[in-house]
Tab-separated table of C-alpha atoms in Angstrom:
chain	number	residue	atom	x	y	z
H	255	MET	CA	102.990	174.164	31.975
H	256	GLY	CA	104.732	177.245	30.648
H	257	GLY	CA	103.430	180.777	30.668
H	258	VAL	CA	102.738	181.025	34.407
H	259	SER	CA	104.622	183.370	36.714
H	260	SER	CA	107.055	181.460	38.866
H	261	PRO	CA	109.095	182.032	42.010
H	262	THR	CA	112.387	183.908	41.856
H	263	LEU	CA	115.381	181.581	42.037
H	264	SER	CA	118.527	182.022	44.103
H	265	ALA	CA	121.873	181.862	42.274
H	266	GLU	CA	122.400	178.186	43.164
H	267	GLN	CA	118.850	177.282	42.111
H	268	GLN	CA	119.313	179.113	38.814
H	269	GLU	CA	122.563	177.246	38.167
H	270	LEU	CA	120.784	173.921	38.704
H	271	PHE	CA	117.876	174.978	36.492
H	272	GLU	CA	120.337	175.698	33.693
H	273	LEU	CA	122.018	172.306	34.221
H	274	ILE	CA	118.788	170.326	33.909
H	275	GLU	CA	117.311	172.522	31.180
H	276	GLY	CA	120.466	172.870	29.103
H	277	THR	CA	121.778	169.284	29.242
H	278	SER	CA	120.454	165.724	29.102
H	279	GLU	CA	122.330	164.712	32.287
H	280	HIS	CA	120.623	162.574	34.925
H	281	VAL	CA	120.544	164.734	38.068
H	282	PHE	CA	119.608	164.071	41.681
H	283	ILE	CA	118.833	167.379	43.417
H	284	THR	CA	118.960	167.140	47.176
H	285	GLY	CA	119.490	169.483	50.095
H	286	ARG	CA	118.618	170.080	53.688
H	287	ALA	CA	115.119	170.999	54.817
H	288	GLY	CA	114.212	174.519	53.714
H	289	THR	CA	116.717	174.837	50.843
H	290	GLY	CA	114.059	175.276	48.160
H	291	LYS	CA	113.948	171.938	46.339
H	292	SER	CA	110.195	172.320	45.740
H	293	THR	CA	110.667	175.872	44.469
H	294	LEU	CA	113.185	174.681	41.883
H	295	LEU	CA	110.973	171.783	40.780
H	296	GLN	CA	108.021	174.145	40.341
H	297	HIS	CA	110.119	176.654	38.395
H	298	PHE	CA	111.406	173.914	36.081
H	299	ALA	CA	107.885	172.581	35.474
H	300	TRP	CA	106.619	176.047	34.548
H	301	ASN	CA	109.565	177.200	32.468
H	302	THR	CA	111.095	174.208	30.701
H	303	LYS	CA	110.893	173.913	26.931
H	304	LYS	CA	111.206	170.124	27.177
H	305	GLN	CA	108.427	167.545	27.029
H	306	ILE	CA	108.285	166.544	30.701
H	307	ALA	CA	106.299	164.144	32.835
H	308	ILE	CA	106.260	164.615	36.612
H	309	CYS	CA	105.669	161.695	38.950
H	310	ALA	CA	106.048	160.730	42.607
H	311	PRO	CA	105.861	157.494	44.628
H	312	THR	CA	102.629	158.238	46.536
H	313	GLY	CA	99.265	159.701	45.645
H	314	VAL	CA	99.593	162.711	47.965
H	315	ALA	CA	103.152	163.457	46.777
H	316	ALA	CA	101.938	163.318	43.161
H	317	LEU	CA	99.093	165.749	43.951
H	318	ASN	CA	101.573	168.165	45.509
H	319	VAL	CA	103.545	168.425	42.247
H	320	GLU	CA	100.503	168.151	39.945
H	321	GLY	CA	101.840	164.941	38.497
H	322	GLN	CA	101.002	161.248	38.412
H	323	THR	CA	102.060	158.392	40.644
H	324	ILE	CA	104.922	156.326	39.265
H	325	HIS	CA	102.791	153.177	39.192
H	326	SER	CA	99.942	154.797	37.247
H	327	LEU	CA	102.202	156.613	34.758
H	328	PHE	CA	104.162	153.453	33.934
H	329	ARG	CA	101.242	151.064	34.532
H	330	LEU	CA	103.400	148.984	36.877
H	331	PRO	CA	102.065	146.228	39.144
H	332	ILE	CA	102.076	146.867	42.900
H	333	GLY	CA	104.756	144.989	44.838
H	334	LEU	CA	108.143	143.666	43.837
H	335	ILE	CA	108.553	143.854	40.062
H	336	ALA	CA	111.854	141.946	39.899
H	337	GLU	CA	112.796	140.732	36.426
H	338	GLN	CA	109.391	139.966	34.956
H	339	GLU	CA	108.570	141.364	31.531
H	340	ILE	CA	106.594	144.581	31.873
H	341	GLU	CA	103.296	144.607	29.995
H	342	GLN	CA	102.673	147.827	28.107
H	343	SER	CA	99.669	149.008	26.124
H	344	ASP	CA	100.039	151.059	22.954
H	345	ALA	CA	98.798	154.137	24.850
H	346	THR	CA	101.464	153.716	27.559
H	347	ARG	CA	104.190	153.241	24.928
H	348	ARG	CA	103.114	156.416	23.116
H	349	ILE	CA	103.288	158.420	26.350
H	350	LEU	CA	106.692	157.011	27.329
H	351	ASN	CA	108.034	157.706	23.827
H	352	ALA	CA	107.005	161.354	24.037
H	353	ILE	CA	108.868	162.085	27.297
H	354	GLU	CA	112.155	163.992	27.014
H	355	THR	CA	112.652	164.561	30.752
H	356	LEU	CA	111.157	162.531	33.573
H	357	VAL	CA	110.895	164.408	36.900
H	358	ILE	CA	110.542	162.283	40.048
H	359	ASP	CA	109.751	163.998	43.352
H	360	GLU	CA	110.301	162.411	46.786
H	361	ILE	CA	112.790	160.059	45.126
H	362	SER	CA	114.069	158.928	48.525
H	363	MET	CA	110.827	156.920	48.933
H	364	VAL	CA	111.462	154.996	45.689
H	365	ASN	CA	113.135	151.633	46.222
H	366	ALA	CA	115.872	150.184	44.015
H	367	ASP	CA	113.585	147.661	42.336
H	368	LEU	CA	111.074	150.353	41.304
H	369	MET	CA	113.883	152.565	39.993
H	370	ASP	CA	115.031	149.698	37.753
H	371	ALA	CA	111.441	149.065	36.637
H	372	ILE	CA	111.190	152.707	35.497
H	373	ASP	CA	114.423	152.242	33.554
H	374	ARG	CA	113.304	148.967	31.949
H	375	SER	CA	109.867	150.376	31.074
H	376	LEU	CA	111.426	153.267	29.174
H	377	ARG	CA	114.010	151.088	27.412
H	378	GLN	CA	111.299	148.658	26.390
H	379	ALA	CA	108.734	151.260	25.226
H	380	ARG	CA	111.281	153.283	23.268
H	381	GLY	CA	113.094	150.314	21.735
H	382	ARG	CA	116.457	151.470	23.072
H	383	ARG	CA	117.427	148.529	25.245
H	384	SER	CA	121.089	149.496	25.675
H	385	GLN	CA	120.401	153.128	26.682
H	386	PRO	CA	119.647	153.977	30.328
H	387	PHE	CA	115.995	155.048	30.600
H	388	GLY	CA	115.705	154.571	26.827
H	389	GLY	CA	117.395	157.931	26.274
H	390	VAL	CA	115.113	159.918	28.620
H	391	GLN	CA	116.718	162.439	30.985
H	392	VAL	CA	115.815	161.702	34.615
H	393	VAL	CA	115.745	164.540	37.169
H	394	MET	CA	115.073	163.546	40.778
H	395	PHE	CA	114.270	165.646	43.847
H	396	GLY	CA	114.355	164.566	47.486
H	397	ASP	CA	116.357	164.202	50.668
H	398	PRO	CA	117.300	160.682	51.788
H	399	TYR	CA	118.121	162.101	55.229
H	400	GLN	CA	114.395	162.854	55.677
H	401	LEU	CA	112.235	160.189	54.025
H	402	ALA	CA	113.098	156.517	53.509
H	403	PRO	CA	111.373	153.933	51.311
H	404	VAL	CA	109.125	151.416	53.045
H	405	PRO	CA	111.479	148.503	53.878
H	406	PRO	CA	110.633	145.257	52.060
H	407	ARG	CA	109.663	142.179	54.103
H	408	GLY	CA	109.672	138.401	53.733
H	409	ASP	CA	110.480	137.083	50.262
H	410	GLU	CA	110.748	140.623	48.879
H	411	LEU	CA	113.429	141.435	51.463
H	412	ARG	CA	115.330	138.242	50.607
H	413	TYR	CA	115.190	139.111	46.903
H	414	ILE	CA	116.468	142.665	47.499
H	415	ARG	CA	119.314	141.361	49.667
H	416	ASP	CA	120.303	138.857	46.955
H	417	HIS	CA	120.221	141.377	44.105
H	418	TYR	CA	120.967	144.833	45.544
H	419	ARG	CA	123.415	146.484	47.902
H	420	SER	CA	120.462	148.184	49.605
H	421	PHE	CA	116.803	148.921	48.875
H	422	TRP	CA	117.517	152.651	48.257
H	423	PHE	CA	116.976	154.138	44.779
H	424	PHE	CA	120.656	155.002	44.408
H	425	ASP	CA	121.637	151.320	44.570
H	426	ALA	CA	119.439	150.429	41.568
H	427	LYS	CA	121.336	148.604	38.827
H	428	VAL	CA	120.628	151.381	36.347
H	429	TRP	CA	123.119	153.479	38.379
H	430	THR	CA	125.503	150.812	39.671
H	431	GLY	CA	125.709	148.655	36.524
H	432	GLY	CA	124.858	145.016	35.939
H	433	LEU	CA	121.403	145.492	34.410
H	434	SER	CA	121.107	143.020	31.554
H	435	THR	CA	117.645	143.110	30.010
H	436	ALA	CA	116.912	142.677	26.329
H	437	ASP	CA	114.051	141.534	24.128
H	438	GLY	CA	111.853	139.788	26.622
H	439	GLY	CA	114.683	138.083	28.445
H	440	LEU	CA	118.036	138.407	30.185
H	441	LEU	CA	121.431	138.477	28.531
H	442	ASP	CA	124.722	137.290	29.964
H	443	ILE	CA	126.328	140.711	29.512
H	444	ASP	CA	126.412	143.504	32.046
H	445	LEU	CA	125.366	146.966	30.954
H	446	PRO	CA	127.326	149.834	32.556
H	447	GLY	CA	125.559	152.043	35.065
H	448	ALA	CA	124.293	155.459	34.016
H	449	PRO	CA	126.214	158.467	35.370
H	450	LEU	CA	124.243	160.191	38.119
H	451	HIS	CA	125.051	163.809	38.964
H	452	VAL	CA	124.289	164.605	42.600
H	453	ARG	CA	123.792	168.303	43.349
H	454	GLU	CA	123.019	169.635	46.811
H	455	LEU	CA	121.278	172.936	47.493
H	456	VAL	CA	122.976	174.473	50.524
H	457	GLN	CA	121.378	177.890	51.050
H	458	ILE	CA	118.718	177.500	53.768
H	459	HIS	CA	115.686	179.777	53.463
H	460	ARG	CA	113.738	178.539	56.512
H	461	GLN	CA	116.167	179.340	59.343
H	462	SER	CA	118.377	182.411	59.692
H	463	ASP	CA	120.183	181.549	62.955
H	464	ASP	CA	123.568	180.029	62.044
H	465	GLY	CA	123.847	178.268	65.410
H	466	PHE	CA	120.513	176.494	64.976
H	467	LYS	CA	121.405	175.622	61.366
H	468	ALA	CA	124.620	173.986	62.611
H	469	MET	CA	122.701	171.966	65.205
H	470	LEU	CA	120.180	170.794	62.601
H	471	ASN	CA	123.088	169.778	60.389
H	472	ALA	CA	124.519	167.715	63.215
H	473	VAL	CA	121.169	165.953	63.687
H	474	ARG	CA	120.869	165.401	59.917
H	475	TYR	CA	124.255	163.703	59.680
H	476	GLY	CA	124.108	161.907	63.037
H	477	ARG	CA	126.946	163.934	64.531
H	478	VAL	CA	125.217	165.247	67.635
H	479	THR	CA	127.751	165.922	70.395
H	480	ALA	CA	126.896	166.025	74.090
H	481	ASP	CA	127.140	169.840	73.924
H	482	ILE	CA	124.657	170.097	71.030
H	483	ALA	CA	122.234	167.717	72.756
H	484	GLU	CA	122.512	169.774	75.932
H	485	VAL	CA	121.641	173.015	74.115
H	486	LEU	CA	118.669	171.463	72.297
H	487	ASN	CA	117.394	169.794	75.470
H	488	ALA	CA	117.842	172.948	77.544
H	489	HIS	CA	115.798	174.997	75.086
H	490	GLY	CA	113.212	172.265	74.689
H	491	ALA	CA	112.742	171.601	78.408
H	492	ARG	CA	110.519	174.658	78.889
H	493	THR	CA	106.807	174.259	79.534
H	494	PRO	CA	104.837	175.537	76.535
H	495	PRO	CA	103.144	178.817	77.481
H	496	GLU	CA	99.370	179.030	77.663
H	497	PRO	CA	98.138	180.887	74.573
H	498	GLU	CA	97.248	184.542	75.000
H	499	PRO	CA	93.689	185.575	74.034
H	500	GLY	CA	93.452	185.284	70.255
H	501	GLU	CA	96.683	183.305	70.058
H	502	VAL	CA	96.706	179.707	68.782
H	503	PRO	CA	98.054	176.914	71.020
H	504	ILE	CA	101.411	175.488	70.024
H	505	ILE	CA	101.151	172.582	67.576
H	506	THR	CA	102.460	169.152	68.632
H	507	LEU	CA	104.495	167.060	66.174
H	508	ALA	CA	104.268	163.383	67.149
H	509	THR	CA	105.579	160.132	65.730
H	510	ARG	CA	102.317	158.186	65.573
H	511	ASN	CA	98.847	158.704	64.107
H	512	ASP	CA	97.029	157.474	67.219
H	513	ILE	CA	98.803	160.056	69.410
H	514	VAL	CA	97.929	162.865	66.971
H	515	ASN	CA	94.304	161.769	66.560
H	516	GLY	CA	93.900	161.504	70.335
H	517	ILE	CA	95.235	165.028	70.950
H	518	ASN	CA	93.037	166.530	68.224
H	519	ARG	CA	89.928	164.651	69.386
H	520	ARG	CA	90.373	165.704	73.036
H	521	HIS	CA	90.810	169.371	72.130
H	522	LEU	CA	87.815	169.351	69.772
H	523	GLU	CA	85.561	167.659	72.365
H	524	ALA	CA	86.610	170.210	74.991
H	525	LEU	CA	85.199	173.055	72.899
H	526	PRO	CA	81.544	174.042	73.516
H	527	GLY	CA	78.874	173.287	70.947
H	528	LYS	CA	78.250	170.508	68.476
H	529	ALA	CA	80.814	169.574	65.858
H	530	GLN	CA	79.856	170.150	62.240
H	531	THR	CA	81.056	167.732	59.582
H	532	ALA	CA	82.154	168.631	56.066
H	533	THR	CA	82.107	165.595	53.780
H	534	ALA	CA	84.443	165.573	50.794
H	535	GLU	CA	83.122	165.124	47.270
H	536	VAL	CA	85.153	162.597	45.303
H	537	SER	CA	84.685	162.069	41.580
H	538	GLY	CA	86.611	159.883	39.158
H	539	ASP	CA	89.442	157.513	39.973
H	540	PHE	CA	91.126	158.928	43.051
H	541	GLY	CA	92.825	155.747	44.182
H	542	ARG	CA	91.728	153.346	46.869
H	543	GLY	CA	91.601	154.265	50.517
H	544	GLU	CA	91.893	157.541	52.373
H	545	ALA	CA	95.689	157.344	52.308
H	546	ASN	CA	95.416	158.752	48.776
H	547	TYR	CA	93.252	161.689	49.848
H	548	PRO	CA	94.923	165.095	50.320
H	549	ALA	CA	92.555	165.997	53.181
H	550	ASP	CA	90.097	164.292	55.539
H	551	ALA	CA	87.116	162.675	53.825
H	552	GLU	CA	85.084	163.799	56.856
H	553	LEU	CA	86.315	166.993	58.507
H	554	LYS	CA	84.817	167.666	61.936
H	555	LEU	CA	85.046	171.309	63.051
H	556	LYS	CA	83.798	173.614	65.787
H	557	VAL	CA	84.206	177.333	66.360
H	558	GLY	CA	87.497	177.629	68.248
H	559	ALA	CA	89.131	174.655	66.513
H	560	GLN	CA	92.797	175.012	65.652
H	561	VAL	CA	93.377	174.177	61.981
H	562	MET	CA	96.232	173.959	59.514
H	563	PHE	CA	95.934	174.879	55.844
H	564	LEU	CA	96.775	172.048	53.460
H	565	ARG	CA	97.587	174.090	50.375
H	566	ASN	CA	98.677	177.559	49.364
H	567	ASP	CA	96.095	180.255	48.741
H	568	THR	CA	95.995	181.046	45.036
H	569	GLY	CA	95.561	184.749	45.831
H	570	MET	CA	92.878	186.995	44.402
H	571	GLY	CA	93.456	189.197	41.371
H	572	GLY	CA	97.199	189.380	41.814
H	573	GLU	CA	96.945	189.936	45.571
H	574	PRO	CA	99.539	188.170	47.742
H	575	PRO	CA	98.410	184.803	49.159
H	576	ARG	CA	96.391	185.055	52.365
H	577	TRP	CA	97.811	181.789	53.729
H	578	VAL	CA	100.317	179.125	52.735
H	579	ASN	CA	100.446	175.359	53.062
H	580	GLY	CA	101.114	174.857	56.799
H	581	SER	CA	99.613	178.155	58.060
H	582	ILE	CA	97.825	177.667	61.389
H	583	GLY	CA	94.686	179.487	62.417
H	584	THR	CA	91.505	179.304	64.500
H	585	VAL	CA	87.971	178.721	63.227
H	586	THR	CA	85.802	181.736	64.137
H	587	ARG	CA	82.614	180.927	62.200
H	588	ILE	CA	81.084	178.054	60.241
H	589	LEU	CA	78.355	179.207	57.896
H	590	GLY	CA	76.975	177.489	54.832
H	591	GLY	CA	79.709	176.754	52.360
H	592	THR	CA	82.472	178.688	54.103
H	593	VAL	CA	84.627	178.404	57.204
H	594	ARG	CA	85.997	181.644	58.621
H	595	VAL	CA	89.534	181.254	59.952
H	596	ASP	CA	91.607	183.747	61.945
H	597	VAL	CA	95.248	183.673	60.826
H	598	ASP	CA	97.530	185.953	62.857
H	599	GLY	CA	94.709	188.399	63.570
H	600	ASP	CA	93.285	188.499	60.032
H	601	GLU	CA	90.040	186.644	59.297
H	602	PHE	CA	89.445	184.911	55.978
H	603	ASP	CA	86.459	183.055	54.570
H	604	VAL	CA	87.759	179.726	53.338
H	605	GLU	CA	85.865	177.815	50.665
H	606	PRO	CA	86.278	174.189	49.640
H	607	ALA	CA	89.261	173.590	47.378
H	608	VAL	CA	89.507	171.173	44.477
H	609	TRP	CA	92.460	168.835	44.166
H	610	GLU	CA	92.814	167.430	40.667
H	611	ARG	CA	94.400	164.092	39.892
H	612	TYR	CA	96.119	164.132	36.536
H	613	ARG	CA	97.030	161.535	33.965
H	614	TYR	CA	99.381	162.118	31.061
H	615	ALA	CA	98.088	161.507	27.559
H	616	TYR	CA	99.710	161.637	24.135
H	617	ASN	CA	98.327	164.005	21.503
H	618	PRO	CA	99.149	162.485	18.091
H	619	GLY	CA	98.175	165.684	16.272
H	620	THR	CA	100.757	167.858	18.025
H	621	LYS	CA	102.986	164.919	18.998
H	622	THR	CA	103.126	166.283	22.538
H	623	LEU	CA	102.190	165.195	26.040
H	624	SER	CA	99.139	166.696	27.683
H	625	ARG	CA	97.617	166.285	31.134
H	626	GLU	CA	94.044	165.184	31.622
H	627	VAL	CA	92.060	165.537	34.856
H	628	VAL	CA	90.877	162.028	35.775
H	629	ALA	CA	89.584	162.673	39.299
H	630	GLU	CA	88.662	165.494	41.649
H	631	PHE	CA	88.605	165.729	45.439
H	632	THR	CA	86.710	168.687	46.896
H	633	GLN	CA	87.049	169.569	50.583
H	634	PHE	CA	87.986	172.486	52.811
H	635	PRO	CA	91.808	172.736	52.649
H	636	LEU	CA	91.984	172.383	56.444
H	637	ARG	CA	93.004	169.779	58.999
H	638	LEU	CA	92.673	169.855	62.793
H	639	ALA	CA	96.055	171.032	63.989
H	640	TRP	CA	96.547	170.865	67.714
H	641	ALA	CA	98.776	167.998	66.592
H	642	VAL	CA	100.122	166.533	63.336
H	643	THR	CA	102.368	163.567	62.590
H	644	ILE	CA	106.011	164.321	61.875
H	645	HIS	CA	105.543	162.594	58.516
H	646	LYS	CA	102.673	164.932	57.548
H	647	SER	CA	104.632	167.961	58.747
H	648	GLN	CA	107.069	167.326	55.874
H	649	GLY	CA	107.601	170.528	53.908
H	650	LYS	CA	105.808	172.702	56.495
H	651	THR	CA	107.293	175.563	58.529
H	652	TYR	CA	106.360	176.433	62.128
H	653	ASP	CA	107.467	179.237	64.422
H	654	ARG	CA	106.765	177.073	67.506
H	655	ALA	CA	106.096	173.380	68.066
H	656	VAL	CA	106.077	170.727	70.771
H	657	ILE	CA	108.018	167.708	69.519
H	658	ASP	CA	106.771	164.462	71.028
H	659	LEU	CA	109.019	161.533	70.137
H	660	GLY	CA	107.099	159.244	72.501
H	661	SER	CA	108.974	156.013	73.103
H	662	GLY	CA	111.530	157.032	70.495
H	663	ALA	CA	112.046	157.912	66.848
H	664	PHE	CA	111.500	154.724	64.853
H	665	ALA	CA	112.660	155.817	61.395
H	666	PRO	CA	115.917	157.359	60.170
H	667	GLY	CA	115.566	161.106	59.732
H	668	GLN	CA	112.397	161.417	61.837
H	669	THR	CA	113.971	163.626	64.519
H	670	TYR	CA	115.675	165.753	61.863
H	671	VAL	CA	112.383	166.297	60.011
H	672	ALA	CA	110.668	167.373	63.241
H	673	LEU	CA	113.365	169.785	64.400
H	674	SER	CA	113.923	171.293	60.949
H	675	ARG	CA	110.264	172.388	60.680
H	676	LEU	CA	111.077	175.185	63.142
H	677	THR	CA	112.263	178.612	62.064
H	678	SER	CA	114.371	179.058	65.226
H	679	ILE	CA	115.422	177.229	68.379
H	680	ASP	CA	113.335	179.701	70.404
H	681	GLY	CA	110.195	177.913	69.185
H	682	LEU	CA	111.370	174.451	70.314
H	683	TYR	CA	109.518	172.574	73.078
H	684	LEU	CA	110.303	168.913	73.770
H	685	SER	CA	107.886	166.547	75.525
H	686	ARG	CA	110.992	164.762	76.832
H	687	PRO	CA	114.760	165.208	76.354
H	688	LEU	CA	116.352	163.935	73.156
H	689	ARG	CA	118.211	160.642	73.611
H	690	PRO	CA	121.105	159.304	71.531
H	691	ARG	CA	118.881	156.625	69.997
H	692	ASP	CA	116.494	159.315	68.664
H	693	ILE	CA	119.188	160.372	66.200
H	694	LEU	CA	118.942	157.733	63.476
H	695	VAL	CA	120.851	158.024	60.205
H	696	ASP	CA	120.742	155.256	57.605
H	697	GLU	CA	124.242	153.905	56.931
H	698	ASP	CA	123.523	153.398	53.220
H	699	VAL	CA	122.530	157.065	52.898
H	700	ARG	CA	125.680	158.094	54.713
H	701	ARG	CA	127.787	155.973	52.358
H	702	PHE	CA	126.058	157.212	49.180
H	703	MET	CA	126.247	160.905	50.107
H	704	ARG	CA	129.894	160.561	51.124
H	705	GLU	CA	130.734	158.905	47.787
H	706	ALA	CA	128.786	161.583	45.906
H	707	TRP	CA	130.676	164.329	47.745
H	708	GLU	CA	134.025	162.671	47.024
H	709	ALA	CA	133.145	162.304	43.336
H	710	ARG	CA	132.158	165.985	43.161
H	711	GLN	CA	135.439	167.056	44.813
H	712	ALA	CA	137.439	164.954	42.345
H	713	THR	CA	135.877	166.701	39.343
H	714	SER	CA	135.774	170.263	40.703
């Protein structure tokens, strides 16, 4: 992926780039919302001299980093993998043998069992059973304070409880020790855990107000005092202002899909005229179900609709991008193959975008990895945006938002994700006051990050 211009790195990002590029250490790169984890991952992908493969736990996350899903790259079965032998074709083995560095984005959504399956797949394919990941460097990006893996249920939950300290990736046996796989079976010896270097980006690029940063930190770590809650609730208790002419209404971030869909549907129906529908074109193997799609398969729009862009503008002829992923605008015209959108007073004609799903392949001639396009999804890079789920707001930045926690945050980190989308506290509107039970922090995450911090202090 080299040879493309890439974003300028801060000093701490550059230091981490040199660590992962210049060593074979396993590194987990984390940091608060807005610290530039994605920027660093992109820079590494474009500038590394190593043979890398990039993967992520979900289809949409893989599209965002132009990589492959973990399950498709490793050809792993869906569900609990446990200790079964992993079937591998010759093609899969060739790909896994060519990887020098494996990059995993959104690692916080990867459970312990899948982390160990990645390790065992690489050991098995490369014939290095006693080496963690078969000698491959693993570099992981994510924030466990924001996104958690889907909790296992039933027999899978009982298995995880019997074999792991928790279902989080950091409690996989490849890190904690005790993994004992060898040729097709289990040995009675314990292999030591691989050393994992945890590095946290601390410089926040999204917010500039130190007071708001401190409050977000308190929410992130579950240390919200009565005073902090009072300040957040006082700012959030205001009624959102009616938009001025030409100004977009304030977006609502809600916990549930049905709330978001209801808000968007009501606003769209209230606009005059008939809705027009843009139907996506899907070719190749794009995964089953719309959960794998990066945009709506059927996008209903009217003039006046509030929309959010779902990807960055590539720019034209070296010009700066006209919009970024998360920009909000208003549809002013729908004509033929374009949708005209007003963004902060400037109107742009938006054309359908193509999302490409990649698969890694091994080139025996050059003995290198290459990426092949195996599927394409073509649709306007827009979504109705009077409301969006907190989960889908991940990675986005908003100047103003109404945060609707409904009957309560139901996942650790949900309230932190919502609040940290905002550039300042002045843009905060709450549908109801924050309650103590809205601030959920997973105890296993707290324990792991504390231990990582203590280990870093002991060596610095």
